[in-house]
Amino acid sequence: MSFLESLKKAVFSVLKTETRKAVNNAVQNIGKGRNYTEKFTFSALPSSVEELKALPEAKLDTAFKTTALVILALSRYEADPDAAIAMLNFLKGPEDFNGREQSFLKDRLADKSYKVRSFFGGATPENNYTPATPYTVAVSENPYSFDEENWATMYVTSGGADNPRPIKLRKKPSTGEWFLNDIQCLADIRLPKSEDKWA
């Protein structure tokens, strides 16, 4: 066998192996990294961590469920910050919702509690972010949401923003639970009509 024939055979062997690997990886990743939205419906909003834990979503077995519960916990902040913090502590899992995070939350929601209401279905600037009932929360993933193992960036839709807003989560492999890592969804949105002097 000539040198060129040996080289050709070796190249085809490598190509065959790499092609097989690529096909196997593609098959294993079917269904991952897609644009998908899951909607959650709640007849009432929890007022305590016990009520939050009683919801079926509190199993925290998907990043979608945990994200929806983060919105419910935040919705309690205006009426009862301590109850909201207790819920967020539960959603943080093995870590606490620490002082820095509490200060950030206080700063972002000061006189702007409508931001959280905007994540519920039916809440728009025109109706001063009054949610429709039963309450619905839409949680989305995009092709990059699960790029890093045991981490996820999920998105919630605000009636006052043009693009979905992120919430970062972390999975605890030993239990399969998804926990809150970072609330990144509280940037400013359009003012409610009642506060907009240009409306």
CSV table of N, CA, C and O in Angstrom, one decimal, residues 80-195:
chain,number,residue,atom,x,y,z
A,80,ASP,N,-45.6,42.8,52.4
A,80,ASP,CA,-44.9,42.1,53.5
A,80,ASP,C,-43.5,41.7,53.1
A,80,ASP,O,-43.2,40.6,52.7
A,81,PRO,N,-42.5,42.7,53.2
A,81,PRO,CA,-41.1,42.3,52.8
A,81,PRO,C,-40.6,41.1,53.5
A,81,PRO,O,-39.9,40.3,52.9
A,82,ASP,N,-40.8,41.0,54.8
A,82,ASP,CA,-40.3,39.8,55.5
A,82,ASP,C,-40.8,38.5,55.0
A,82,ASP,O,-40.0,37.5,54.9
A,83,ALA,N,-42.1,38.4,54.7
A,83,ALA,CA,-42.6,37.2,54.1
A,83,ALA,C,-42.0,36.9,52.7
A,83,ALA,O,-41.7,35.7,52.4
A,84,ALA,N,-41.8,38.0,51.9
A,84,ALA,CA,-41.2,37.8,50.6
A,84,ALA,C,-39.8,37.3,50.8
A,84,ALA,O,-39.4,36.3,50.1
A,85,ILE,N,-39.0,37.8,51.7
A,85,ILE,CA,-37.6,37.4,52.0
A,85,ILE,C,-37.6,35.9,52.4
A,85,ILE,O,-36.8,35.1,52.0
A,86,ALA,N,-38.6,35.5,53.3
A,86,ALA,CA,-38.7,34.1,53.7
A,86,ALA,C,-38.9,33.2,52.6
A,86,ALA,O,-38.3,32.1,52.5
A,87,MET,N,-39.8,33.6,51.6
A,87,MET,CA,-40.0,32.8,50.4
A,87,MET,C,-38.7,32.7,49.6
A,87,MET,O,-38.4,31.6,49.1
A,88,LEU,N,-38.1,33.8,49.4
A,88,LEU,CA,-36.8,33.8,48.6
A,88,LEU,C,-35.7,33.0,49.2
A,88,LEU,O,-35.0,32.3,48.5
A,89,ASN,N,-35.7,33.0,50.6
A,89,ASN,CA,-34.7,32.1,51.3
A,89,ASN,C,-35.0,30.7,51.0
A,89,ASN,O,-34.1,29.9,50.7
A,90,PHE,N,-36.3,30.3,50.9
A,90,PHE,CA,-36.6,28.9,50.6
A,90,PHE,C,-36.2,28.6,49.2
A,90,PHE,O,-35.6,27.5,48.9
A,91,LEU,N,-36.4,29.5,48.3
A,91,LEU,CA,-36.1,29.3,46.8
A,91,LEU,C,-34.6,29.4,46.6
A,91,LEU,O,-34.1,28.9,45.5
A,92,LYS,N,-33.8,29.9,47.5
A,92,LYS,CA,-32.3,29.9,47.4
A,92,LYS,C,-31.7,28.6,47.8
A,92,LYS,O,-30.5,28.4,47.5
A,93,GLY,N,-32.5,27.7,48.4
A,93,GLY,CA,-32.0,26.4,48.8
A,93,GLY,C,-30.9,26.5,49.8
A,93,GLY,O,-31.1,27.0,50.9
A,94,PRO,N,-29.7,25.9,49.5
A,94,PRO,CA,-28.6,25.8,50.6
A,94,PRO,C,-28.0,27.2,50.9
A,94,PRO,O,-27.2,27.2,51.8
A,95,GLU,N,-28.3,28.2,50.2
A,95,GLU,CA,-27.7,29.5,50.5
A,95,GLU,C,-28.8,30.5,51.0
A,95,GLU,O,-30.0,30.2,50.7
A,96,ASP,N,-28.4,31.5,51.7
A,96,ASP,CA,-29.4,32.5,52.2
A,96,ASP,C,-29.6,33.6,51.1
A,96,ASP,O,-28.7,33.9,50.4
A,97,PHE,N,-30.7,34.2,51.2
A,97,PHE,CA,-31.0,35.5,50.4
A,97,PHE,C,-30.3,36.6,51.3
A,97,PHE,O,-30.9,37.1,52.2
A,98,ASN,N,-29.1,36.9,51.0
A,98,ASN,CA,-28.2,37.7,51.9
A,98,ASN,C,-28.5,39.2,51.9
A,98,ASN,O,-29.4,39.7,51.1
A,99,GLY,N,-27.8,39.9,52.7
A,99,GLY,CA,-28.0,41.3,52.9
A,99,GLY,C,-27.9,42.1,51.7
A,99,GLY,O,-28.6,43.1,51.4
A,100,ARG,N,-26.8,41.8,50.9
A,100,ARG,CA,-26.6,42.5,49.6
A,100,ARG,C,-27.8,42.3,48.7
A,100,ARG,O,-28.3,43.3,48.1
A,101,GLU,N,-28.3,41.1,48.6
A,101,GLU,CA,-29.5,40.8,47.7
A,101,GLU,C,-30.7,41.6,48.3
A,101,GLU,O,-31.5,42.1,47.5
A,102,GLN,N,-30.9,41.6,49.6
A,102,GLN,CA,-32.0,42.3,50.1
A,102,GLN,C,-32.0,43.8,49.9
A,102,GLN,O,-33.0,44.4,49.6
A,103,SER,N,-30.8,44.4,49.9
A,103,SER,CA,-30.6,45.8,49.6
A,103,SER,C,-30.9,46.1,48.2
A,103,SER,O,-31.5,47.1,47.8
A,104,PHE,N,-30.4,45.2,47.3
A,104,PHE,CA,-30.7,45.3,45.9
A,104,PHE,C,-32.2,45.3,45.6
A,104,PHE,O,-32.7,46.1,44.9
A,105,LEU,N,-32.9,44.4,46.2
A,105,LEU,CA,-34.3,44.2,46.1
A,105,LEU,C,-35.1,45.5,46.5
A,105,LEU,O,-35.9,46.0,45.8
A,106,LYS,N,-34.7,46.0,47.7
A,106,LYS,CA,-35.3,47.2,48.3
A,106,LYS,C,-35.1,48.4,47.3
A,106,LYS,O,-36.0,49.2,47.1
A,107,ASP,N,-33.9,48.5,46.8
A,107,ASP,CA,-33.6,49.6,45.9
A,107,ASP,C,-34.4,49.5,44.6
A,107,ASP,O,-34.9,50.5,44.1
A,108,ARG,N,-34.5,48.3,44.0
A,108,ARG,CA,-35.1,48.1,42.7
A,108,ARG,C,-36.6,48.3,42.8
A,108,ARG,O,-37.3,48.6,41.8
A,109,LEU,N,-37.2,47.9,44.0
A,109,LEU,CA,-38.7,48.0,44.1
A,109,LEU,C,-39.2,49.2,44.9
A,109,LEU,O,-40.4,49.3,45.0
A,110,ALA,N,-38.3,50.0,45.4
A,110,ALA,CA,-38.8,51.2,46.1
A,110,ALA,C,-39.7,52.1,45.2
A,110,ALA,O,-39.3,52.6,44.2
A,111,ASP,N,-40.9,52.2,45.6
A,111,ASP,CA,-42.0,52.9,44.9
A,111,ASP,C,-42.2,52.4,43.4
A,111,ASP,O,-42.7,53.1,42.6
A,112,LYS,N,-41.8,51.2,43.2
A,112,LYS,CA,-41.9,50.6,41.8
A,112,LYS,C,-42.4,49.2,41.9
A,112,LYS,O,-41.9,48.3,41.2
A,113,SER,N,-43.3,48.9,42.8
A,113,SER,CA,-43.8,47.5,43.0
A,113,SER,C,-44.5,47.0,41.7
A,113,SER,O,-44.7,45.8,41.5
A,114,TYR,N,-44.9,48.0,40.9
A,114,TYR,CA,-45.6,47.6,39.6
A,114,TYR,C,-44.7,46.7,38.8
A,114,TYR,O,-45.2,46.0,37.9
A,115,LYS,N,-43.4,46.8,39.0
A,115,LYS,CA,-42.5,46.0,38.2
A,115,LYS,C,-42.8,44.5,38.3
A,115,LYS,O,-42.8,43.8,37.3
A,116,VAL,N,-43.0,44.1,39.5
A,116,VAL,CA,-43.3,42.7,39.8
A,116,VAL,C,-44.7,42.3,39.2
A,116,VAL,O,-44.9,41.3,38.5
A,117,ARG,N,-45.7,43.2,39.4
A,117,ARG,CA,-47.0,42.9,38.8
A,117,ARG,C,-47.0,42.8,37.3
A,117,ARG,O,-47.8,42.0,36.7
A,118,SER,N,-46.0,43.4,36.7
A,118,SER,CA,-45.9,43.4,35.2
A,118,SER,C,-45.6,42.0,34.6
A,118,SER,O,-45.8,41.7,33.5
A,119,PHE,N,-45.1,41.1,35.5
A,119,PHE,CA,-44.8,39.7,35.0
A,119,PHE,C,-46.0,38.8,35.0
A,119,PHE,O,-45.9,37.7,34.6
A,120,PHE,N,-47.2,39.3,35.5
A,120,PHE,CA,-48.4,38.5,35.4
A,120,PHE,C,-49.2,38.8,34.2
A,120,PHE,O,-49.2,39.9,33.7
A,121,GLY,N,-49.8,37.8,33.6
A,121,GLY,CA,-50.6,37.9,32.4
A,121,GLY,C,-51.6,39.0,32.6
A,121,GLY,O,-52.3,39.1,33.6
A,122,GLY,N,-51.8,39.8,31.5
A,122,GLY,CA,-52.9,40.8,31.5
A,122,GLY,C,-52.4,42.1,32.1
A,122,GLY,O,-53.1,43.1,32.0
A,123,ALA,N,-51.3,42.2,32.7
A,123,ALA,CA,-50.8,43.5,33.3
A,123,ALA,C,-50.0,44.3,32.3
A,123,ALA,O,-49.1,43.9,31.7
A,124,THR,N,-50.6,45.5,32.1
A,124,THR,CA,-50.0,46.4,31.1
A,124,THR,C,-49.9,47.8,31.6
A,124,THR,O,-50.6,48.1,32.6
A,125,PRO,N,-49.1,48.7,31.0
A,125,PRO,CA,-49.0,50.1,31.5
A,125,PRO,C,-50.4,50.7,31.5
A,125,PRO,O,-50.8,51.5,32.4
A,126,GLU,N,-51.2,50.4,30.5
A,126,GLU,CA,-52.6,51.0,30.3
A,126,GLU,C,-53.5,50.7,31.5
A,126,GLU,O,-54.3,51.5,31.8
A,127,ASN,N,-53.4,49.5,32.1
A,127,ASN,CA,-54.3,49.2,33.2
A,127,ASN,C,-53.5,49.3,34.5
A,127,ASN,O,-53.9,48.7,35.5
A,128,ASN,N,-52.4,50.1,34.5
A,128,ASN,CA,-51.6,50.3,35.7
A,128,ASN,C,-51.1,48.9,36.3
A,128,ASN,O,-50.9,48.8,37.5
A,129,TYR,N,-50.8,48.0,35.4
A,129,TYR,CA,-50.2,46.7,35.7
A,129,TYR,C,-51.1,45.9,36.7
A,129,TYR,O,-50.7,45.4,37.7
A,130,THR,N,-52.4,45.9,36.3
A,130,THR,CA,-53.4,45.1,37.1
A,130,THR,C,-53.4,43.7,36.4
A,130,THR,O,-53.9,43.6,35.3
A,131,PRO,N,-53.0,42.7,37.1
A,131,PRO,CA,-53.0,41.3,36.5
A,131,PRO,C,-54.4,40.8,36.3
A,131,PRO,O,-55.3,41.1,37.1
A,132,ALA,N,-54.6,40.0,35.3
A,132,ALA,CA,-55.8,39.2,35.1
A,132,ALA,C,-55.8,38.1,36.2
A,132,ALA,O,-54.8,37.6,36.6
A,133,THR,N,-57.0,37.6,36.5
A,133,THR,CA,-57.1,36.5,37.4
A,133,THR,C,-57.9,35.3,36.7
A,133,THR,O,-58.8,35.6,35.9
A,134,PRO,N,-57.5,34.1,36.9
A,134,PRO,CA,-56.4,33.7,37.8
A,134,PRO,C,-55.1,34.2,37.3
A,134,PRO,O,-54.9,34.5,36.1
A,135,TYR,N,-54.1,34.2,38.2
A,135,TYR,CA,-52.8,34.8,37.9
A,135,TYR,C,-52.0,33.8,37.0
A,135,TYR,O,-52.0,32.6,37.3
A,136,THR,N,-51.4,34.3,36.0
A,136,THR,CA,-50.5,33.5,35.1
A,136,THR,C,-49.1,34.1,35.0
A,136,THR,O,-49.0,35.3,35.0
A,137,VAL,N,-48.1,33.2,35.0
A,137,VAL,CA,-46.7,33.6,34.8
A,137,VAL,C,-46.2,32.8,33.6
A,137,VAL,O,-46.3,31.5,33.6
A,138,ALA,N,-45.6,33.4,32.6
A,138,ALA,CA,-45.0,32.7,31.5
A,138,ALA,C,-43.5,32.7,31.7
A,138,ALA,O,-42.9,33.7,31.9
A,139,VAL,N,-42.9,31.5,31.7
A,139,VAL,CA,-41.5,31.3,31.9
A,139,VAL,C,-40.9,30.7,30.6
A,139,VAL,O,-41.5,29.7,30.1
A,140,SER,N,-39.9,31.3,30.1
A,140,SER,CA,-39.3,30.8,28.8
A,140,SER,C,-37.8,30.4,28.9
A,140,SER,O,-37.1,30.9,29.8
A,141,GLU,N,-37.4,29.5,28.0
A,141,GLU,CA,-36.0,29.3,27.8
A,141,GLU,C,-35.7,29.7,26.4
A,141,GLU,O,-36.6,29.8,25.5
A,142,ASN,N,-34.4,29.9,26.2
A,142,ASN,CA,-33.9,30.1,24.8
A,142,ASN,C,-32.8,29.1,24.5
A,142,ASN,O,-32.5,28.3,25.3
A,143,PRO,N,-32.3,29.1,23.3
A,143,PRO,CA,-31.2,28.1,22.9
A,143,PRO,C,-30.0,28.1,23.8
A,143,PRO,O,-29.2,27.2,23.8
A,144,TYR,N,-29.8,29.2,24.6
A,144,TYR,CA,-28.6,29.3,25.5
A,144,TYR,C,-28.9,29.1,27.0
A,144,TYR,O,-28.0,29.2,27.8
A,145,SER,N,-30.2,28.9,27.3
A,145,SER,CA,-30.6,28.9,28.7
A,145,SER,C,-29.8,27.8,29.5
A,145,SER,O,-29.5,28.0,30.7
A,146,PHE,N,-29.5,26.7,28.9
A,146,PHE,CA,-28.9,25.6,29.7
A,146,PHE,C,-27.5,25.2,29.1
A,146,PHE,O,-27.1,24.1,29.2
A,147,ASP,N,-26.8,26.3,28.7
A,147,ASP,CA,-25.4,26.1,28.1
A,147,ASP,C,-24.4,25.5,29.1
A,147,ASP,O,-23.5,24.8,28.7
A,148,GLU,N,-24.6,25.9,30.4
A,148,GLU,CA,-23.6,25.5,31.4
A,148,GLU,C,-24.3,24.4,32.3
A,148,GLU,O,-25.4,24.6,32.8
A,149,GLU,N,-23.6,23.3,32.5
A,149,GLU,CA,-24.2,22.2,33.3
A,149,GLU,C,-24.5,22.7,34.7
A,149,GLU,O,-23.8,23.4,35.4
A,150,ASN,N,-25.8,22.3,35.1
A,150,ASN,CA,-26.3,22.7,36.4
A,150,ASN,C,-26.6,24.2,36.6
A,150,ASN,O,-26.8,24.6,37.8
A,151,TRP,N,-26.6,24.9,35.6
A,151,TRP,CA,-27.0,26.3,35.6
A,151,TRP,C,-28.1,26.6,34.5
A,151,TRP,O,-28.1,25.9,33.5
A,152,ALA,N,-28.9,27.6,34.8
A,152,ALA,CA,-29.9,27.9,33.8
A,152,ALA,C,-30.2,29.4,33.9
A,152,ALA,O,-30.2,30.0,35.0
A,153,THR,N,-30.4,30.1,32.8
A,153,THR,CA,-31.0,31.4,32.7
A,153,THR,C,-32.3,31.3,32.1
A,153,THR,O,-32.4,31.0,30.9
A,154,MET,N,-33.4,31.6,32.9
A,154,MET,CA,-34.7,31.5,32.4
A,154,MET,C,-35.2,33.0,32.2
A,154,MET,O,-34.6,33.9,32.7
A,155,TYR,N,-36.3,33.1,31.5
A,155,TYR,CA,-36.8,34.4,31.2
A,155,TYR,C,-38.3,34.6,31.5
A,155,TYR,O,-39.1,33.6,31.3
A,156,VAL,N,-38.7,35.8,32.0
A,156,VAL,CA,-40.1,36.1,32.3
A,156,VAL,C,-40.5,37.3,31.5
A,156,VAL,O,-39.7,38.2,31.3
A,157,THR,N,-41.7,37.2,31.1
A,157,THR,CA,-42.2,38.3,30.2
A,157,THR,C,-42.9,39.4,31.0
A,157,THR,O,-43.8,39.1,31.9
A,158,SER,N,-42.5,40.6,30.8
A,158,SER,CA,-43.1,41.8,31.4
A,158,SER,C,-44.0,42.5,30.5
A,158,SER,O,-43.6,42.8,29.3
A,159,GLY,N,-45.2,42.9,30.9
A,159,GLY,CA,-46.1,43.7,30.1
A,159,GLY,C,-45.6,45.1,29.8
A,159,GLY,O,-46.2,45.8,29.0
A,160,GLY,N,-44.5,45.5,30.5
A,160,GLY,CA,-43.9,46.8,30.3
A,160,GLY,C,-42.6,46.9,29.7
A,160,GLY,O,-41.9,47.9,29.7
A,161,ALA,N,-42.1,45.7,29.1
A,161,ALA,CA,-40.8,45.7,28.5
A,161,ALA,C,-40.9,45.0,27.1
A,161,ALA,O,-41.8,44.2,26.9
A,162,ASP,N,-39.9,45.4,26.3
A,162,ASP,CA,-39.9,44.8,24.9
A,162,ASP,C,-39.3,43.4,24.9
A,162,ASP,O,-39.7,42.6,24.0
A,163,ASN,N,-38.4,43.1,25.8
A,163,ASN,CA,-37.8,41.8,25.8
A,163,ASN,C,-38.0,41.1,27.1
A,163,ASN,O,-38.1,41.7,28.2
A,164,PRO,N,-38.0,39.8,27.1
A,164,PRO,CA,-38.1,39.0,28.4
A,164,PRO,C,-36.9,39.3,29.3
A,164,PRO,O,-35.8,39.6,28.8
A,165,ARG,N,-37.2,39.2,30.6
A,165,ARG,CA,-36.2,39.5,31.6
A,165,ARG,C,-35.6,38.2,32.2
A,165,ARG,O,-36.4,37.3,32.5
A,166,PRO,N,-34.3,38.2,32.5
A,166,PRO,CA,-33.7,37.0,33.0
A,166,PRO,C,-33.7,36.7,34.5
A,166,PRO,O,-33.8,37.7,35.3
A,167,ILE,N,-33.7,35.5,34.9
A,167,ILE,CA,-33.6,35.0,36.3
A,167,ILE,C,-32.6,33.8,36.2
A,167,ILE,O,-32.8,32.9,35.4
A,168,LYS,N,-31.5,33.9,37.0
A,168,LYS,CA,-30.5,32.8,37.0
A,168,LYS,C,-30.8,31.8,38.1
A,168,LYS,O,-31.1,32.2,39.2
A,169,LEU,N,-30.6,30.5,37.7
A,169,LEU,CA,-30.8,29.4,38.7
A,169,LEU,C,-29.7,28.5,38.7
A,169,LEU,O,-28.9,28.4,37.7
A,170,ARG,N,-29.6,27.7,39.7
A,170,ARG,CA,-28.6,26.7,39.9
A,170,ARG,C,-29.2,25.4,40.3
A,170,ARG,O,-30.0,25.4,41.3
A,171,LYS,N,-28.8,24.3,39.7
A,171,LYS,CA,-29.3,23.0,40.1
A,171,LYS,C,-28.4,22.3,41.1
A,171,LYS,O,-27.2,22.3,41.0
A,172,LYS,N,-29.1,21.6,42.1
A,172,LYS,CA,-28.3,20.8,43.1
A,172,LYS,C,-28.4,19.4,42.6
A,172,LYS,O,-29.5,18.7,42.7
A,173,PRO,N,-27.3,18.9,42.0
A,173,PRO,CA,-27.4,17.5,41.4
A,173,PRO,C,-27.8,16.4,42.3
A,173,PRO,O,-28.5,15.5,41.9
A,174,SER,N,-27.5,16.5,43.6
A,174,SER,CA,-27.8,15.4,44.5
A,174,SER,C,-29.3,15.3,44.8
A,174,SER,O,-29.8,14.2,45.1
A,175,THR,N,-30.1,16.4,44.6
A,175,THR,CA,-31.5,16.3,44.8
A,175,THR,C,-32.3,16.5,43.5
A,175,THR,O,-33.5,16.3,43.4
A,176,GLY,N,-31.7,17.1,42.5
A,176,GLY,CA,-32.4,17.4,41.2
A,176,GLY,C,-33.2,18.7,41.3
A,176,GLY,O,-33.9,19.0,40.4
A,177,GLU,N,-33.1,19.4,42.4
A,177,GLU,CA,-33.8,20.7,42.6
A,177,GLU,C,-33.1,21.9,42.0
A,177,GLU,O,-31.9,22.0,42.0
A,178,TRP,N,-33.9,22.8,41.4
A,178,TRP,CA,-33.4,24.0,40.9
A,178,TRP,C,-33.7,25.1,41.9
A,178,TRP,O,-34.8,25.3,42.3
A,179,PHE,N,-32.6,25.9,42.2
A,179,PHE,CA,-32.7,27.0,43.2
A,179,PHE,C,-32.4,28.3,42.5
A,179,PHE,O,-31.6,28.4,41.6
A,180,LEU,N,-33.0,29.4,43.1
A,180,LEU,CA,-32.7,30.7,42.7
A,180,LEU,C,-31.2,31.1,42.9
A,180,LEU,O,-30.7,30.8,44.0
A,181,ASN,N,-30.6,31.7,41.9
A,181,ASN,CA,-29.2,32.2,42.1
A,181,ASN,C,-29.2,33.7,42.0
A,181,ASN,O,-28.5,34.3,42.9
A,182,ASP,N,-29.8,34.3,41.1
A,182,ASP,CA,-29.7,35.7,40.9
A,182,ASP,C,-31.0,36.3,40.2
A,182,ASP,O,-31.4,35.8,39.1
A,183,ILE,N,-31.5,37.3,40.8
A,183,ILE,CA,-32.7,38.0,40.3
A,183,ILE,C,-32.2,39.1,39.4
A,183,ILE,O,-31.6,40.1,39.8
A,184,GLN,N,-32.4,38.9,38.0
A,184,GLN,CA,-31.9,39.9,37.1
A,184,GLN,C,-33.0,40.6,36.3
A,184,GLN,O,-32.7,41.2,35.3
A,185,CYS,N,-34.2,40.4,36.8
A,185,CYS,CA,-35.4,40.8,35.9
A,185,CYS,C,-36.0,42.1,36.3
A,185,CYS,O,-37.0,42.5,35.8
A,186,LEU,N,-35.3,42.9,37.3
A,186,LEU,CA,-36.0,44.0,37.8
A,186,LEU,C,-35.5,45.4,37.3
A,186,LEU,O,-35.6,46.4,38.0
A,187,ALA,N,-35.0,45.4,36.1
A,187,ALA,CA,-34.6,46.7,35.5
A,187,ALA,C,-35.9,47.5,35.2
A,187,ALA,O,-37.0,46.9,35.3
A,188,ASP,N,-35.8,48.8,35.0
A,188,ASP,CA,-36.9,49.6,34.8
A,188,ASP,C,-37.8,49.2,33.6
A,188,ASP,O,-37.2,48.7,32.6
A,189,ILE,N,-39.1,49.5,33.7
A,189,ILE,CA,-40.0,49.2,32.6
A,189,ILE,C,-40.8,50.5,32.4
A,189,ILE,O,-40.6,51.5,33.0
A,190,ARG,N,-41.7,50.4,31.4
A,190,ARG,CA,-42.6,51.6,31.1
A,190,ARG,C,-43.4,51.9,32.3
A,190,ARG,O,-43.9,51.0,33.0
A,191,LEU,N,-43.6,53.2,32.6
A,191,LEU,CA,-44.4,53.6,33.7
A,191,LEU,C,-45.8,53.2,33.6
A,191,LEU,O,-46.4,53.2,32.4
A,192,PRO,N,-46.5,52.9,34.7
A,192,PRO,CA,-48.0,52.7,34.6
A,192,PRO,C,-48.6,54.0,34.2
A,192,PRO,O,-48.1,55.1,34.5
A,193,LYS,N,-49.8,54.0,33.5
A,193,LYS,CA,-50.4,55.2,33.0
A,193,LYS,C,-50.7,56.2,34.0
A,193,LYS,O,-50.5,57.4,33.8
A,194,SER,N,-51.0,55.8,35.3
A,194,SER,CA,-51.3,56.7,36.3
A,194,SER,C,-50.1,57.5,36.8
A,194,SER,O,-50.3,58.6,37.4
A,195,GLU,N,-48.9,57.0,36.4
A,195,GLU,CA,-47.7,57.8,36.9
A,195,GLU,C,-47.0,58.4,35.7
A,195,GLU,O,-46.0,59.1,35.9
